[in-house]
Tab-separated table of N, CA and C in Angstrom:
chain	number	residue	atom	x	y	z
A	1	UNK	N	136.958	57.007	126.255
A	1	UNK	CA	136.127	57.632	126.255
A	1	UNK	C	136.631	58.555	125.213
A	2	UNK	N	138.147	58.576	125.419
A	2	UNK	CA	139.165	59.809	124.492
A	2	UNK	C	139.088	59.261	122.781
A	3	UNK	N	139.218	58.822	122.804
A	3	UNK	CA	138.756	57.832	121.433
A	3	UNK	C	136.705	58.074	120.276
A	4	UNK	N	136.208	57.682	121.624
A	4	UNK	CA	134.892	58.251	121.052
A	4	UNK	C	134.661	59.707	120.887
A	5	UNK	N	135.128	60.862	121.818
A	5	UNK	CA	134.650	62.128	121.087
A	5	UNK	C	135.655	62.326	120.345
A	6	UNK	N	137.398	61.694	119.987
A	6	UNK	CA	138.181	62.107	118.611
A	6	UNK	C	137.046	62.164	117.625
A	7	UNK	N	136.468	60.839	117.662
A	7	UNK	CA	135.069	60.078	116.158
A	7	UNK	C	134.305	61.092	116.196
A	8	UNK	N	133.930	61.809	117.561
A	8	UNK	CA	132.383	62.722	117.425
A	8	UNK	C	133.641	63.528	116.671
A	9	UNK	N	134.198	64.101	117.042
A	9	UNK	CA	135.465	65.179	116.060
A	9	UNK	C	135.428	65.560	115.022
A	10	UNK	N	135.610	64.253	114.720
A	10	UNK	CA	136.431	64.353	112.656
A	10	UNK	C	135.247	64.161	112.152
A	11	UNK	N	133.923	63.422	112.975
A	11	UNK	CA	132.858	63.341	112.146
A	11	UNK	C	132.383	64.320	111.802
A	12	UNK	N	131.699	65.392	112.460
A	12	UNK	CA	131.223	66.928	112.517
A	12	UNK	C	132.707	67.903	112.096
A	13	UNK	N	133.959	67.564	112.280
A	13	UNK	CA	134.252	68.835	110.908
A	13	UNK	C	134.666	68.104	109.395
A	14	UNK	N	133.992	66.836	109.211
A	14	UNK	CA	133.497	67.082	107.845
A	14	UNK	C	132.173	66.731	106.806
A	15	UNK	N	130.762	66.558	107.908
A	15	UNK	CA	130.100	66.780	108.206
A	15	UNK	C	130.225	68.542	107.097
A	16	UNK	N	131.414	69.303	108.365
A	16	UNK	CA	130.953	70.183	108.214
A	16	UNK	C	131.477	71.467	106.261
A	17	UNK	N	132.758	70.431	106.294
A	17	UNK	CA	132.807	70.362	105.424
A	17	UNK	C	132.492	70.514	104.105
A	18	UNK	N	131.668	69.340	104.239
A	18	UNK	CA	130.711	68.619	103.020
A	18	UNK	C	129.555	69.646	102.171
A	19	UNK	N	129.222	70.381	103.399
A	19	UNK	CA	127.661	70.509	103.281
A	19	UNK	C	128.190	72.077	102.995
A	20	UNK	N	127.295	73.310	102.310
A	20	UNK	CA	127.409	74.594	101.879
A	20	UNK	C	127.444	75.522	103.125
A	21	UNK	N	127.460	76.109	103.188
A	21	UNK	CA	127.789	77.818	103.895
A	21	UNK	C	126.025	77.921	103.741
A	22	UNK	N	125.724	78.265	102.705
A	22	UNK	CA	124.205	79.033	102.433
A	22	UNK	C	123.450	77.815	101.622
A	23	UNK	N	122.101	78.526	100.725
A	23	UNK	CA	121.948	77.337	100.079
A	23	UNK	C	119.782	77.633	100.324
A	24	UNK	N	119.612	77.123	99.295
A	24	UNK	CA	118.893	77.776	98.194
A	24	UNK	C	116.888	76.933	99.406
A	25	UNK	N	116.023	76.648	99.074
A	25	UNK	CA	115.308	75.379	99.591
A	25	UNK	C	114.728	75.129	98.541
A	26	UNK	N	114.899	74.413	97.846
A	26	UNK	CA	114.681	72.892	96.359
A	26	UNK	C	112.449	74.384	95.846
A	27	UNK	N	112.256	73.664	97.846
A	27	UNK	CA	110.631	73.881	97.053
A	27	UNK	C	110.149	75.320	96.903
A	28	UNK	N	111.102	76.340	97.819
A	28	UNK	CA	111.024	78.750	98.009
A	28	UNK	C	111.320	77.885	95.956
A	29	UNK	N	112.074	77.527	95.460
A	29	UNK	CA	112.434	77.661	93.950
A	29	UNK	C	111.587	77.200	92.131
A	30	UNK	N	110.990	76.278	93.230
A	30	UNK	CA	108.924	75.800	92.682
A	30	UNK	C	108.236	77.048	92.387
A	31	UNK	N	107.509	76.765	94.315
A	31	UNK	CA	107.357	78.303	94.136
A	31	UNK	C	106.926	79.360	93.190
A	32	UNK	N	108.411	80.182	93.789
A	32	UNK	CA	107.918	81.182	92.566
A	32	UNK	C	109.069	80.847	91.065
A	33	UNK	N	108.471	79.759	90.454
A	33	UNK	CA	108.422	79.237	89.148
A	33	UNK	C	107.542	78.827	88.954
A	34	UNK	N	106.609	78.640	89.998
A	34	UNK	CA	105.380	78.008	89.061
A	34	UNK	C	104.132	79.298	89.738
A	35	UNK	N	104.407	80.114	90.240
A	35	UNK	CA	103.612	81.599	91.006
A	35	UNK	C	104.554	82.689	90.285
A	36	UNK	N	105.731	82.849	90.978
A	36	UNK	CA	105.497	84.754	90.943
A	36	UNK	C	106.053	84.550	92.143
A	37	UNK	N	104.365	84.377	93.519
A	37	UNK	CA	104.715	84.494	94.635
A	37	UNK	C	105.725	84.201	95.663
A	38	UNK	N	106.214	84.619	96.218
A	38	UNK	CA	107.373	83.962	97.426
A	38	UNK	C	108.045	84.902	98.223
A	39	UNK	N	107.405	85.699	98.561
A	39	UNK	CA	107.198	86.800	100.325
A	39	UNK	C	108.348	85.330	100.911
A	40	UNK	N	109.555	86.348	101.336
A	40	UNK	CA	110.514	85.191	102.147
A	40	UNK	C	111.717	84.620	102.145
A	41	UNK	N	110.962	84.500	100.686
A	41	UNK	CA	111.457	82.793	100.186
A	41	UNK	C	113.070	82.696	100.069
A	42	UNK	N	113.625	80.712	100.355
A	42	UNK	CA	114.922	81.261	101.009
A	42	UNK	C	116.021	80.740	99.869
A	43	UNK	N	116.411	81.741	98.846
A	43	UNK	CA	116.829	80.917	97.461
A	43	UNK	C	118.549	82.020	96.916
A	44	UNK	N	119.188	81.925	98.279
A	44	UNK	CA	120.220	82.168	98.728
A	44	UNK	C	120.846	81.272	97.329
A	45	UNK	N	122.370	81.842	97.225
A	45	UNK	CA	122.736	81.609	96.126
A	45	UNK	C	122.159	80.704	94.558
A	46	UNK	N	121.096	80.597	94.695
A	46	UNK	CA	120.040	79.649	93.424
A	46	UNK	C	120.585	80.290	91.959
A	47	UNK	N	120.348	79.604	91.484
A	47	UNK	CA	120.518	79.715	89.873
A	47	UNK	C	119.468	80.606	89.058
A	48	UNK	N	118.915	81.977	89.792
A	48	UNK	CA	118.390	81.922	88.893
A	48	UNK	C	118.240	83.225	86.518
A	49	UNK	N	119.325	83.038	86.810
A	49	UNK	CA	119.688	83.437	85.124
A	49	UNK	C	118.388	83.144	84.414
A	50	UNK	N	118.979	84.882	83.329
A	50	UNK	CA	117.433	84.504	81.953
A	50	UNK	C	115.842	84.736	83.060
A	51	UNK	N	115.784	84.109	83.611
A	51	UNK	CA	113.328	84.350	84.164
A	51	UNK	C	113.450	85.037	83.863
A	52	UNK	N	111.938	84.983	83.887
A	52	UNK	CA	111.211	86.371	83.279
A	52	UNK	C	110.350	86.168	84.870
A	53	UNK	N	110.886	86.652	86.235
A	53	UNK	CA	110.361	87.482	86.627
A	53	UNK	C	109.184	88.853	87.432
A	54	UNK	N	108.554	88.706	85.673
A	54	UNK	CA	108.693	90.332	86.594
A	54	UNK	C	106.513	90.520	87.329
A	55	UNK	N	106.354	91.166	87.392
A	55	UNK	CA	105.471	91.563	89.091
A	55	UNK	C	106.088	90.077	89.818
A	56	UNK	N	106.952	89.506	89.936
A	56	UNK	CA	106.980	88.414	91.253
A	56	UNK	C	106.764	89.563	92.538
A	57	UNK	N	106.361	88.610	93.425
A	57	UNK	CA	106.639	88.929	94.942
A	57	UNK	C	107.877	88.531	95.260
A	58	UNK	N	108.610	89.247	95.542
A	58	UNK	CA	109.979	88.739	96.268
A	58	UNK	C	109.749	89.270	97.523
A	59	UNK	N	108.961	89.741	98.235
A	59	UNK	CA	109.173	90.581	99.105
A	59	UNK	C	109.999	89.484	100.728
A	60	UNK	N	110.283	90.612	101.186
A	60	UNK	CA	112.091	90.160	102.305
A	60	UNK	C	112.247	88.174	102.145
A	61	UNK	N	112.695	88.384	100.201
A	61	UNK	CA	113.457	86.460	100.282
A	61	UNK	C	115.141	87.265	100.679
A	62	UNK	N	115.713	86.082	101.053
A	62	UNK	CA	117.018	85.863	100.792
A	62	UNK	C	117.002	85.455	98.752
A	63	UNK	N	117.482	86.481	98.825
A	63	UNK	CA	118.312	86.198	97.297
A	63	UNK	C	119.596	86.604	97.754
A	64	UNK	N	120.593	86.450	99.239
A	64	UNK	CA	122.160	86.632	98.553
A	64	UNK	C	123.164	85.778	98.473
A	65	UNK	N	124.033	86.549	97.180
A	65	UNK	CA	124.912	85.794	96.281
A	65	UNK	C	123.896	85.076	95.048
A	66	UNK	N	122.221	85.448	95.268
A	66	UNK	CA	121.907	84.718	93.764
A	66	UNK	C	122.381	84.836	92.698
A	67	UNK	N	122.432	84.108	92.145
A	67	UNK	CA	122.165	84.988	90.324
A	67	UNK	C	120.925	84.967	89.232
A	68	UNK	N	121.526	86.610	89.319
A	68	UNK	CA	119.631	86.969	88.058
A	68	UNK	C	120.285	87.949	87.083
A	69	UNK	N	121.609	87.428	86.651
A	69	UNK	CA	121.891	87.866	85.144
A	69	UNK	C	121.417	88.274	83.983
A	70	UNK	N	120.630	88.800	83.678
A	70	UNK	CA	120.351	88.739	82.576
A	70	UNK	C	118.651	88.688	83.185
A	71	UNK	N	118.086	88.671	84.539
A	71	UNK	CA	116.378	88.404	84.107
A	71	UNK	C	115.621	89.468	84.820
A	72	UNK	N	114.358	89.405	84.233
A	72	UNK	CA	113.677	89.607	83.585
A	72	UNK	C	112.864	89.774	85.262
A	73	UNK	N	113.459	91.769	86.036
A	73	UNK	CA	112.224	91.628	87.550
A	73	UNK	C	111.762	93.040	87.100
A	74	UNK	N	111.023	93.527	85.849
A	74	UNK	CA	110.762	94.816	86.609
A	74	UNK	C	109.034	94.690	86.952
A	75	UNK	N	108.878	95.607	87.763
A	75	UNK	CA	108.132	95.841	88.464
A	75	UNK	C	107.455	94.556	90.040
A	76	UNK	N	108.791	94.237	90.305
A	76	UNK	CA	108.787	92.992	90.870
A	76	UNK	C	108.615	94.003	92.423
A	77	UNK	N	108.161	93.090	92.955
A	77	UNK	CA	108.149	93.467	94.315
A	77	UNK	C	109.451	92.963	96.113
A	78	UNK	N	110.920	93.847	95.847
A	78	UNK	CA	111.571	92.928	95.965
A	78	UNK	C	112.215	93.729	97.541
A	79	UNK	N	110.954	94.352	98.361
A	79	UNK	CA	111.226	95.293	100.053
A	79	UNK	C	111.765	94.098	100.663
A	80	UNK	N	112.767	95.097	101.283
A	80	UNK	CA	113.602	94.927	102.240
A	80	UNK	C	114.259	93.603	102.388
A	81	UNK	N	114.242	93.066	100.629
A	81	UNK	CA	115.049	91.420	99.828
A	81	UNK	C	116.074	91.172	100.536
A	82	UNK	N	117.000	90.862	100.883
A	82	UNK	CA	118.833	89.671	100.737
A	82	UNK	C	119.494	90.405	99.580
A	83	UNK	N	119.944	91.870	98.611
A	83	UNK	CA	120.267	90.800	97.390
A	83	UNK	C	121.654	91.209	97.391
A	84	UNK	N	122.367	90.853	98.730
A	84	UNK	CA	124.117	90.988	99.281
A	84	UNK	C	124.297	90.597	98.025
A	85	UNK	N	126.160	90.447	97.153
A	85	UNK	CA	126.353	90.036	96.357
A	85	UNK	C	126.074	88.950	95.487
A	86	UNK	N	124.676	89.507	95.209
A	86	UNK	CA	124.007	88.450	94.309
A	86	UNK	C	124.689	89.273	93.093
A	87	UNK	N	124.970	88.572	91.369
A	87	UNK	CA	124.413	89.001	90.449
A	87	UNK	C	123.051	89.590	89.054
A	88	UNK	N	123.188	90.869	89.543
A	88	UNK	CA	121.964	91.027	88.602
A	88	UNK	C	122.450	92.006	87.012
A	89	UNK	N	124.137	92.368	87.356
A	89	UNK	CA	124.276	91.776	84.994
A	89	UNK	C	122.751	91.725	84.668
A	90	UNK	N	123.157	93.422	83.446
A	90	UNK	CA	121.780	93.465	82.899
A	90	UNK	C	120.766	92.776	83.113
A	91	UNK	N	120.536	92.828	85.064
A	91	UNK	CA	119.219	92.587	84.752
A	91	UNK	C	117.288	94.173	84.728
A	92	UNK	N	116.979	93.668	84.024
A	92	UNK	CA	115.718	94.185	84.190
A	92	UNK	C	114.946	94.638	85.407
A	93	UNK	N	115.460	95.588	85.452
A	93	UNK	CA	115.190	96.216	87.071
A	93	UNK	C	114.232	97.054	87.450
A	94	UNK	N	114.181	97.418	86.088
A	94	UNK	CA	112.786	98.904	85.765
A	94	UNK	C	111.293	98.836	86.524
A	95	UNK	N	110.765	99.782	87.009
A	95	UNK	CA	109.855	100.154	88.401
A	95	UNK	C	109.846	99.561	89.916
A	96	UNK	N	110.658	98.082	89.973
A	96	UNK	CA	110.879	97.636	91.441
A	96	UNK	C	110.866	97.545	92.262
A	97	UNK	N	110.585	96.799	93.481
A	97	UNK	CA	110.245	98.295	93.515
A	97	UNK	C	111.323	97.519	95.211
A	98	UNK	N	111.946	98.475	95.591
A	98	UNK	CA	113.386	98.154	96.184
A	98	UNK	C	113.958	98.909	97.745
A	99	UNK	N	112.680	99.023	97.895
A	99	UNK	CA	112.464	99.705	99.467
A	99	UNK	C	112.882	98.917	100.449
A	100	UNK	N	113.985	99.789	101.428
A	100	UNK	CA	114.577	98.785	102.433
A	100	UNK	C	115.793	97.902	101.479
A	101	UNK	N	115.952	97.090	100.958
A	101	UNK	CA	116.704	95.910	100.743
A	101	UNK	C	118.029	96.171	100.978
A	102	UNK	N	118.664	95.069	100.138
A	102	UNK	CA	120.439	94.298	100.735
A	102	UNK	C	120.684	94.629	99.665
A	103	UNK	N	120.707	95.386	99.339
A	103	UNK	CA	121.922	95.581	97.995
A	103	UNK	C	124.004	96.053	98.087
A	104	UNK	N	124.104	95.966	98.841
A	104	UNK	CA	125.043	95.480	99.803
A	104	UNK	C	126.762	94.977	98.783
A	105	UNK	N	127.677	95.118	97.481
A	105	UNK	CA	128.048	94.338	96.677
A	105	UNK	C	127.614	93.220	96.322
A	106	UNK	N	126.338	94.315	95.313
A	106	UNK	CA	125.591	93.546	94.295
A	106	UNK	C	126.464	93.469	92.641
A	107	UNK	N	126.428	92.810	91.772
A	107	UNK	CA	127.018	93.753	91.138
A	107	UNK	C	125.658	93.923	89.573
A	108	UNK	N	125.825	95.276	89.863
A	108	UNK	CA	124.871	95.916	88.631
A	108	UNK	C	125.122	96.143	87.452
A	109	UNK	N	126.797	96.784	86.885
A	109	UNK	CA	126.514	95.808	85.797
A	109	UNK	C	125.038	96.261	84.863
A	110	UNK	N	125.306	97.074	84.198
A	110	UNK	CA	124.043	96.610	82.815
A	110	UNK	C	123.245	96.477	83.089
A	111	UNK	N	122.242	96.616	84.288
A	111	UNK	CA	121.432	96.370	85.009
A	111	UNK	C	120.580	97.521	85.118
A	112	UNK	N	119.325	97.547	83.886
A	112	UNK	CA	118.429	98.461	84.186
A	112	UNK	C	117.630	98.812	84.826
A	113	UNK	N	117.303	100.249	85.802
A	113	UNK	CA	116.818	100.603	87.055
A	113	UNK	C	116.068	101.564	87.108
A	114	UNK	N	115.853	102.697	86.127
A	114	UNK	CA	114.615	102.919	85.737
A	114	UNK	C	113.540	102.960	86.187
A	115	UNK	N	113.671	103.761	87.526
A	115	UNK	CA	111.950	104.057	87.847
A	115	UNK	C	111.681	103.558	89.033
A	116	UNK	N	113.456	102.588	89.451
A	116	UNK	CA	112.803	101.273	90.497
A	116	UNK	C	112.654	102.335	92.275
A	117	UNK	N	112.112	101.945	92.477
A	117	UNK	CA	112.573	102.824	93.869
A	117	UNK	C	112.884	102.095	95.522
A	118	UNK	N	113.432	102.825	96.025
A	118	UNK	CA	114.266	103.323	97.032
A	118	UNK	C	114.199	103.488	98.071
A	119	UNK	N	114.645	103.814	99.445
A	119	UNK	CA	114.947	104.911	100.438
A	119	UNK	C	115.692	104.618	101.355
A	120	UNK	N	115.645	105.575	102.295
A	120	UNK	CA	116.864	105.855	103.230
A	120	UNK	C	117.314	104.277	103.455
A	121	UNK	N	116.945	103.055	103.669
A	121	UNK	CA	116.830	102.298	104.315
A	121	UNK	C	117.160	100.980	102.940
A	122	UNK	N	117.464	101.442	101.927
A	122	UNK	CA	118.166	100.830	101.130
A	122	UNK	C	119.943	101.405	101.339
A	123	UNK	N	119.951	99.961	100.702
A	123	UNK	CA	122.255	99.516	101.265
A	123	UNK	C	122.099	99.438	99.525
A	124	UNK	N	123.132	100.908	98.873
A	124	UNK	CA	123.852	99.779	98.359
A	124	UNK	C	125.356	100.355	98.031
A	125	UNK	N	126.788	100.025	97.856
A	125	UNK	CA	127.159	100.089	97.954
A	125	UNK	C	128.374	101.041	97.684
A	126	UNK	N	129.243	102.106	98.621
A	126	UNK	CA	129.444	103.135	98.797
A	126	UNK	C	129.772	104.085	97.251
A	127	UNK	N	129.055	105.374	97.310
A	127	UNK	CA	129.324	105.595	96.319
A	127	UNK	C	128.194	105.401	95.213
A	128	UNK	N	127.861	104.233	95.600
A	128	UNK	CA	126.886	104.163	93.732
A	128	UNK	C	125.132	105.242	94.610
A	129	UNK	N	124.846	106.546	93.086
A	129	UNK	CA	124.260	107.551	92.731
A	129	UNK	C	122.939	106.794	92.098
A	130	UNK	N	121.514	106.312	92.975
A	130	UNK	CA	120.778	105.597	92.927
A	130	UNK	C	120.144	106.611	91.529
A	131	UNK	N	119.737	108.551	91.908
A	131	UNK	CA	119.042	109.646	91.502
A	131	UNK	C	120.113	109.523	89.244
A	132	UNK	N	121.076	109.013	89.321
A	132	UNK	CA	122.108	109.005	88.364
A	132	UNK	C	121.799	107.341	86.843
A	133	UNK	N	121.329	106.874	88.017
A	133	UNK	CA	120.490	105.670	87.315
A	133	UNK	C	118.989	106.018	87.396
A	134	UNK	N	118.634	106.480	87.719
A	134	UNK	CA	117.295	107.256	87.419
A	134	UNK	C	116.204	106.539	88.413
A	135	UNK	N	116.534	105.940	89.407
A	135	UNK	CA	115.583	105.360	90.068
A	135	UNK	C	114.711	106.365	91.781
A	136	UNK	N	113.345	105.836	91.582
A	136	UNK	CA	112.878	106.912	92.209
A	136	UNK	C	112.822	106.985	93.445
A	137	UNK	N	113.193	107.852	94.536
A	137	UNK	CA	113.647	108.026	95.797
A	137	UNK	C	111.698	107.782	96.603
A	138	UNK	N	111.599	106.683	97.711
A	138	UNK	CA	110.380	107.123	98.262
A	138	UNK	C	110.680	107.276	99.125
A	139	UNK	N	108.731	108.227	99.421
A	139	UNK	CA	109.136	108.952	100.940
A	139	UNK	C	108.662	107.956	102.161
């Protein structure tokens, strides 16, 4: 009995170490690429670098740790999306809807945020001043 239990624990531990702790849904990625309409999609950790996602619907999308470097998200709906630890370096977020989005620990280096909407529910790193980046506060 102990031998079976030990073997089971070893198997579970091995599988847990091999499987990533997070991952995107390939079907969601395909939907985003073909329709630009992917509300609630799981794109956690996906490589979206340089993609043209203008006016896309990513409302409540899981984009944690996603690579969005140099992506064009102009006018995109990112309302209540999870963008924690996402790479948004040099991304174009002009006039994007970031109301209620979670941007904690997101890399916003040289991101264009002019006219992007935020509210009290939008989460940024301590010390980040949205108004100084030309963002608009929604009431």
